[in-house]
PDB file of C-alpha atoms in Angstrom:
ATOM      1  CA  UNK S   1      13.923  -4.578  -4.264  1.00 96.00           C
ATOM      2  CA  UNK S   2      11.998  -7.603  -2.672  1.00 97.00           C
ATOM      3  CA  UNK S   3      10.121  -7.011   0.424  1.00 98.00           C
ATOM      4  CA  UNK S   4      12.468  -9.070   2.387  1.00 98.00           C
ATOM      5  CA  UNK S   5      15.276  -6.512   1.286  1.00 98.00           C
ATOM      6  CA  UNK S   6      12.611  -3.343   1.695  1.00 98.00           C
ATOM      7  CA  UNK S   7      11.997  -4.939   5.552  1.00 98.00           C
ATOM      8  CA  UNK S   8      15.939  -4.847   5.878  1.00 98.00           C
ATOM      9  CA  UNK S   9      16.238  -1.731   4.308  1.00 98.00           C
ATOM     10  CA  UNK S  10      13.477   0.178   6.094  1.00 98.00           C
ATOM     11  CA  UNK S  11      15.405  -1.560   9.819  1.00 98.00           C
ATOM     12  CA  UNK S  12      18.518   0.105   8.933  1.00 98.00           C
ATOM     13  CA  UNK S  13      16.902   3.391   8.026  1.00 98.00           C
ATOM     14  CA  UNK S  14      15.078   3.167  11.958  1.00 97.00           C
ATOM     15  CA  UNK S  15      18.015   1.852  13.577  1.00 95.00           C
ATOM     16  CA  UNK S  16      20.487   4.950  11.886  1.00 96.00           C
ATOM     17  CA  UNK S  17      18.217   7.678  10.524  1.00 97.00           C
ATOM     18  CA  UNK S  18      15.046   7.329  12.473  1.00 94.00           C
ATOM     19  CA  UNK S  19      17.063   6.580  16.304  1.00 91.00           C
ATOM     20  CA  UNK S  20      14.253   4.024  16.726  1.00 96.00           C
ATOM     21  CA  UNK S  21      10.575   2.560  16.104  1.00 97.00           C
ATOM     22  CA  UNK S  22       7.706   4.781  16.972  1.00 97.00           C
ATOM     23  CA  UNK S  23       5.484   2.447  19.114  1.00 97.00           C
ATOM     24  CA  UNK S  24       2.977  -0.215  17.468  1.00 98.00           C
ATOM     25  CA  UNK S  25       0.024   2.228  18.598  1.00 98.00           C
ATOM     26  CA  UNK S  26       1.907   5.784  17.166  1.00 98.00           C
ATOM     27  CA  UNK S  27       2.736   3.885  13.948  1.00 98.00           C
ATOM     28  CA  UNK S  28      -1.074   2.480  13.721  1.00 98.00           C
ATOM     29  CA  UNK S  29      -1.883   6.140  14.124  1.00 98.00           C
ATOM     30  CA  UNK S  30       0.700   6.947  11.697  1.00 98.00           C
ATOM     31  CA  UNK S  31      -0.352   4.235   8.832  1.00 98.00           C
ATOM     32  CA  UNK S  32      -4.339   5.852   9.034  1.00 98.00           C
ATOM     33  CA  UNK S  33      -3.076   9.034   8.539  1.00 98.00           C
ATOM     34  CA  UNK S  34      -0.857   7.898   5.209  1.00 98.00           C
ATOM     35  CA  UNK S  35      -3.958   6.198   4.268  1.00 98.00           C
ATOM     36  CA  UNK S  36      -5.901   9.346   4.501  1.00 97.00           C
ATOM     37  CA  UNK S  37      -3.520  10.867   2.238  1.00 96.00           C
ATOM     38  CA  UNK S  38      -3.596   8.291  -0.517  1.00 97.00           C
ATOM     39  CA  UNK S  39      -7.341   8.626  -0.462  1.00 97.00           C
ATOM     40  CA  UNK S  40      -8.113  12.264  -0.647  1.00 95.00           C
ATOM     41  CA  UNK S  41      -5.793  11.768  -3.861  1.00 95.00           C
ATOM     42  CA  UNK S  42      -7.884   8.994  -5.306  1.00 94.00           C
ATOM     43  CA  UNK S  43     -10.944  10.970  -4.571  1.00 94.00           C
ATOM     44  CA  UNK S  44      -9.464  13.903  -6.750  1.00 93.00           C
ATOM     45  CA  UNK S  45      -8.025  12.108  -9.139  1.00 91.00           C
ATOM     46  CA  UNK S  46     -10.242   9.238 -10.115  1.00 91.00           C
ATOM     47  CA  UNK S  47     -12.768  10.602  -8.142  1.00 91.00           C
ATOM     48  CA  UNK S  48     -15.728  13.617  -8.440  1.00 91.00           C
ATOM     49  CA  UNK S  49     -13.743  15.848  -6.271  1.00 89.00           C
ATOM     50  CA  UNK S  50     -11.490  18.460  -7.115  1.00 89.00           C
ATOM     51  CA  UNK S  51      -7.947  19.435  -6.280  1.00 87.00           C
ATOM     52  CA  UNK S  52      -7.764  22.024  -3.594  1.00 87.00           C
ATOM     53  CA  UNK S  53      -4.279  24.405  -3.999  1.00 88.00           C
ATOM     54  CA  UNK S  54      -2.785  22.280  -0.941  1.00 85.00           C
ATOM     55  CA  UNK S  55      -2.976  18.922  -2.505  1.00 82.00           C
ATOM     56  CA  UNK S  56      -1.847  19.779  -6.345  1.00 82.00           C
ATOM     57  CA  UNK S  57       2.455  18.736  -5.300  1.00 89.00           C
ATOM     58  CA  UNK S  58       0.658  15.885  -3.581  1.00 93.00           C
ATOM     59  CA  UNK S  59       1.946  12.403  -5.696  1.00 95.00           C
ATOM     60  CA  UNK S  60      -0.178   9.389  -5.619  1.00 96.00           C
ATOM     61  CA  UNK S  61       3.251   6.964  -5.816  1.00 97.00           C
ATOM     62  CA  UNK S  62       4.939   8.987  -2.738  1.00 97.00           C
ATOM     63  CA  UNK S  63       2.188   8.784  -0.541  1.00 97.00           C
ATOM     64  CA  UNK S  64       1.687   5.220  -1.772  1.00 98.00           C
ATOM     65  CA  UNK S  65       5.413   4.527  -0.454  1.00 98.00           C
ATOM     66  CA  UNK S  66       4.588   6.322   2.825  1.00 98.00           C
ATOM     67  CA  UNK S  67       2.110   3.417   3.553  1.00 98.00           C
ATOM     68  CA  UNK S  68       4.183   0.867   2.408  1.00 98.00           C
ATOM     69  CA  UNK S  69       6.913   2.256   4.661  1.00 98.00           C
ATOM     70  CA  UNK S  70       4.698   2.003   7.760  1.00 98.00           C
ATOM     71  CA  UNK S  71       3.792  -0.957   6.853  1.00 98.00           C
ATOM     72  CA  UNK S  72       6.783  -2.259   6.642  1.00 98.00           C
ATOM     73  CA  UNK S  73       7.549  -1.366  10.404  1.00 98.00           C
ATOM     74  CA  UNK S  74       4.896  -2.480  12.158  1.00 98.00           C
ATOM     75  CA  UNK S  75       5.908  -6.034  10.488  1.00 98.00           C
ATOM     76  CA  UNK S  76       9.443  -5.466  11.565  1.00 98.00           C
ATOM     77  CA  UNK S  77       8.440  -4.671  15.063  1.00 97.00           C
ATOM     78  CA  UNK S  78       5.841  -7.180  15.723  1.00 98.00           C
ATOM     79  CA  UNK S  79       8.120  -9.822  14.396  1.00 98.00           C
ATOM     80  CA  UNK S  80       6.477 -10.588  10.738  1.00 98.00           C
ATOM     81  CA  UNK S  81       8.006 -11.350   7.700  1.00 98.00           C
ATOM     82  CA  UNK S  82       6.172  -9.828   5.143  1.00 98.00           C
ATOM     83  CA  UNK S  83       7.530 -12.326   2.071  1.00 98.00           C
ATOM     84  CA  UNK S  84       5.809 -15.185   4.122  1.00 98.00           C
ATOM     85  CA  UNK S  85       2.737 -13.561   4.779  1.00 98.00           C
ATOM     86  CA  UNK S  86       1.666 -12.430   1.567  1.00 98.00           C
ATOM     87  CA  UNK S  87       2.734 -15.862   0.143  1.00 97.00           C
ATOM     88  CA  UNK S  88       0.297 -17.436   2.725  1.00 98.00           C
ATOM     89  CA  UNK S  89      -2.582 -14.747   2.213  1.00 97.00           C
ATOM     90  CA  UNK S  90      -2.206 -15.310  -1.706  1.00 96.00           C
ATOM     91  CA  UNK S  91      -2.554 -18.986  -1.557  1.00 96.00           C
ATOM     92  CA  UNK S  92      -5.607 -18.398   1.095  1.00 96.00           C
ATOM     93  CA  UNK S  93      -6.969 -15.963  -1.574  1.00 94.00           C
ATOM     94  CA  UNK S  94      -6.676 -18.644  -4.534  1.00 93.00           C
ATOM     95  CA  UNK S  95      -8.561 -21.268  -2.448  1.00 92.00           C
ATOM     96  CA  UNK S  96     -11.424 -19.791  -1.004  1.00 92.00           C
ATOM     97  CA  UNK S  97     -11.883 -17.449  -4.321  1.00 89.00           C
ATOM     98  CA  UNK S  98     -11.078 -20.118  -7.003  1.00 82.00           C
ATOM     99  CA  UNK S  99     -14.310 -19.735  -8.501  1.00 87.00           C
ATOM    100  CA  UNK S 100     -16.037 -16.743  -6.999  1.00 86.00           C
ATOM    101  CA  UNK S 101     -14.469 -13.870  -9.049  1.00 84.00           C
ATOM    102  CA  UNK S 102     -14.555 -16.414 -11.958  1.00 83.00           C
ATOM    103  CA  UNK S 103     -18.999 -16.230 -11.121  1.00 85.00           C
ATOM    104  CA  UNK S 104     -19.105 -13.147 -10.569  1.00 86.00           C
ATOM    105  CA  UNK S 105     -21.592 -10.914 -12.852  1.00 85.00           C
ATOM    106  CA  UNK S 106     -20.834  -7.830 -11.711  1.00 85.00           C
ATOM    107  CA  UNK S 107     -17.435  -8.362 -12.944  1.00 83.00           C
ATOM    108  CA  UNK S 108     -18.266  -9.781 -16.627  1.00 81.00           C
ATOM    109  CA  UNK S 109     -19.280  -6.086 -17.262  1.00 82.00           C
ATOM    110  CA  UNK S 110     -17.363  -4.423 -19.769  1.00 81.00           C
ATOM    111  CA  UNK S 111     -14.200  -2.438 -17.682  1.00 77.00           C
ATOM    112  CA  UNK S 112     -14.201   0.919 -19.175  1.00 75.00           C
ATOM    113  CA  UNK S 113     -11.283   2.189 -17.073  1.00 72.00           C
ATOM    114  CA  UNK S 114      -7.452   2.565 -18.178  1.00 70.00           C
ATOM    115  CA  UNK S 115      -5.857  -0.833 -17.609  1.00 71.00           C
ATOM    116  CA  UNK S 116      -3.642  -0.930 -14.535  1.00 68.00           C
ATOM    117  CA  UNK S 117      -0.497  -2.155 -14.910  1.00 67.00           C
ATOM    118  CA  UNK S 118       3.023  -2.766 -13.287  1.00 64.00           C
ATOM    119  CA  UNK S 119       5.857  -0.060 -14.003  1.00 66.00           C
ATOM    120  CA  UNK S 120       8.214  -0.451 -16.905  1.00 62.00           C
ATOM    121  CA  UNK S 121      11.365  -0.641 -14.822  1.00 60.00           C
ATOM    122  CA  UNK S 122      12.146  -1.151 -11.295  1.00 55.00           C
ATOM    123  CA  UNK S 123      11.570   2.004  -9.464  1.00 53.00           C
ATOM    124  CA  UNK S 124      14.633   1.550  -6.876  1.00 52.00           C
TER     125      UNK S 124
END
């Protein structure tokens, strides 16, 4: 799915599922509290925390989704296509950190993590 068809997708979901857009302010609200969610699992998972009971059914991908997906709203309702955007932020990024990462010491370190990496197939 490209984000142009998520944006489309997400606007029919509101417009027949969801009766209409929360406001820009509720779904602000909304979008910190989805947030929240994806860190307390980071903090467990990757992090020196441990699982409390409540959070074990609690999916790092879903609740990654659930910020995407409010996301994607406030973009449709203020008006922003999201394909454009992140094309203009990338090529921003590119410019002003052409060289910086490329200097930076901190990240010529050994990386002793698991590699991150794109799924094998499309999840949708």
């Amino acid at each position: 799915m490209t984000i142009e068809e998520a944006q489309k997708t997400v606007d029919t979901w509101i417009q027949t599922t969801g009766v209409r857009y929360f406001n820009e302010l509720t779904n602000m609200a909304m979008l910190t509290e989805e947030v929240g969610e994806v860190a307390r699992i980071i903090a467990r998972q990757y992090g020196e925390q441990s699982f409390k009971e409540s959070d074990k059914d609690k999916v790092l991908a879903d609740e990654l989704a659930d910020v995407l997906f409010v996301v994607i709203c406030l973009a449709n309702q203020t008006g922003v296509n999201l394909t454009e955007a992140l094309a203009k932020n990338l090529a921003k990024k590119t410019q002003r950190d052409a060289t910086r990462h490329q200097q930076n010491e901190k990240l010529r370190q050994p990386d002793k993590r698991p590699k991150p990496g794109l799924p094998e197939k499309p999840l949708l």
